[in-house]
Tab-separated table of C-alpha atoms in Angstrom:
chain	number	residue	atom	x	y	z
F	1	UNK	CA	175.375	102.627	48.583
F	2	UNK	CA	177.450	99.602	47.697
F	3	UNK	CA	176.659	96.519	45.664
F	4	UNK	CA	176.347	94.082	48.558
F	5	UNK	CA	173.779	96.293	50.289
F	6	UNK	CA	171.801	96.285	47.056
F	7	UNK	CA	171.985	92.480	46.769
F	8	UNK	CA	171.058	92.128	50.423
F	9	UNK	CA	168.059	94.429	49.939
F	10	UNK	CA	166.891	92.400	46.924
F	11	UNK	CA	167.154	89.091	48.779
F	12	UNK	CA	165.435	90.398	51.903
F	13	UNK	CA	162.625	91.876	49.815
F	14	UNK	CA	162.125	88.596	47.974
F	15	UNK	CA	162.128	86.617	51.204
F	16	UNK	CA	159.628	88.901	52.899
F	17	UNK	CA	157.279	89.194	49.949
F	18	UNK	CA	157.299	85.464	49.184
F	19	UNK	CA	156.757	84.638	52.856
F	20	UNK	CA	153.827	87.032	53.188
F	21	UNK	CA	152.177	85.896	49.960
F	22	UNK	CA	152.743	82.128	49.925
F	23	UNK	CA	153.979	80.528	53.148
F	24	UNK	CA	152.217	80.032	56.472
F	25	UNK	CA	155.127	81.323	58.526
F	26	UNK	CA	156.035	80.553	62.123
F	27	UNK	CA	152.886	80.007	64.122
F	28	UNK	CA	150.893	80.567	60.906
F	29	UNK	CA	151.397	84.314	61.310
F	30	UNK	CA	151.424	85.022	57.563
F	31	UNK	CA	148.258	82.969	57.060
F	32	UNK	CA	146.589	84.963	59.814
F	33	UNK	CA	147.652	88.260	58.238
F	34	UNK	CA	146.265	87.151	54.853
F	35	UNK	CA	143.001	86.074	56.482
F	36	UNK	CA	142.696	89.399	58.341
F	37	UNK	CA	143.269	91.373	55.141
F	38	UNK	CA	140.710	89.294	53.251
F	39	UNK	CA	138.131	89.659	56.035
F	40	UNK	CA	138.757	93.379	56.334
F	41	UNK	CA	138.723	94.298	52.642
F	42	UNK	CA	137.032	91.291	51.021
F	43	UNK	CA	138.578	88.390	49.145
F	44	UNK	CA	137.674	89.872	45.746
F	45	UNK	CA	139.162	93.313	46.428
F	46	UNK	CA	142.553	94.390	45.135
F	47	UNK	CA	143.908	94.077	48.677
F	48	UNK	CA	142.591	90.509	48.955
F	49	UNK	CA	144.187	89.531	45.663
F	50	UNK	CA	147.374	91.513	46.293
F	51	UNK	CA	148.163	89.899	49.638
F	52	UNK	CA	148.557	86.564	47.804
F	53	UNK	CA	150.858	87.940	45.089
F	54	UNK	CA	154.620	88.085	45.820
F	55	UNK	CA	155.081	90.827	43.231
F	56	UNK	CA	152.402	92.980	44.852
F	57	UNK	CA	153.757	92.328	48.340
F	58	UNK	CA	157.284	93.233	47.222
F	59	UNK	CA	156.173	96.805	46.580
F	60	UNK	CA	155.513	97.263	50.297
F	61	UNK	CA	157.939	94.710	51.730
F	62	UNK	CA	160.902	96.411	50.069
F	63	UNK	CA	160.420	99.793	51.719
F	64	UNK	CA	161.844	98.883	55.135
F	65	UNK	CA	164.967	96.996	53.927
F	66	UNK	CA	165.757	99.760	51.453
F	67	UNK	CA	165.502	102.368	54.183
F	68	UNK	CA	167.460	100.398	56.792
F	69	UNK	CA	170.248	99.434	54.383
F	70	UNK	CA	170.483	102.954	52.993
F	71	UNK	CA	170.058	102.020	49.331
F	72	UNK	CA	167.430	104.682	48.759
F	73	UNK	CA	164.671	104.927	46.199
F	74	UNK	CA	166.681	103.337	43.399
F	75	UNK	CA	167.556	100.374	45.621
F	76	UNK	CA	163.907	99.945	46.520
F	77	UNK	CA	162.921	99.912	42.850
F	78	UNK	CA	165.738	97.478	42.105
F	79	UNK	CA	164.499	95.132	44.846
F	80	UNK	CA	160.943	95.247	43.494
F	81	UNK	CA	162.265	94.600	39.991
F	82	UNK	CA	164.337	91.680	41.275
F	83	UNK	CA	161.216	90.042	42.714
F	84	UNK	CA	159.436	90.582	39.392
F	85	UNK	CA	162.239	88.906	37.470
F	86	UNK	CA	162.488	85.960	39.871
F	87	UNK	CA	158.731	85.369	39.763
F	88	UNK	CA	158.670	85.674	35.959
F	89	UNK	CA	161.443	83.070	35.619
F	90	UNK	CA	159.976	80.647	38.163
F	91	UNK	CA	157.816	77.767	36.917
F	92	UNK	CA	154.057	78.189	37.240
F	93	UNK	CA	152.104	76.565	40.051
F	94	UNK	CA	150.874	73.068	39.184
F	95	UNK	CA	147.148	73.661	39.713
């Protein structure tokens, strides 16, 4: 494991988790996935709330990049922690 694989894993995990939770994606694929999850489990379930949270999505989105880049369990946890820090430092949504 080297440092640039770790940075790459963190950035990929953030990109995937933010895309799944917030953006529509190409052809609205991420919106469709969120709608399917909400219809399947219910909008008020933990799955329905979690699919809209980048921090929650990072837990699952980081598994594949960590495995493919060979950073292991510690790299996966680092990527999830990176998403937590970025989301904590970002300004809140103007709602």
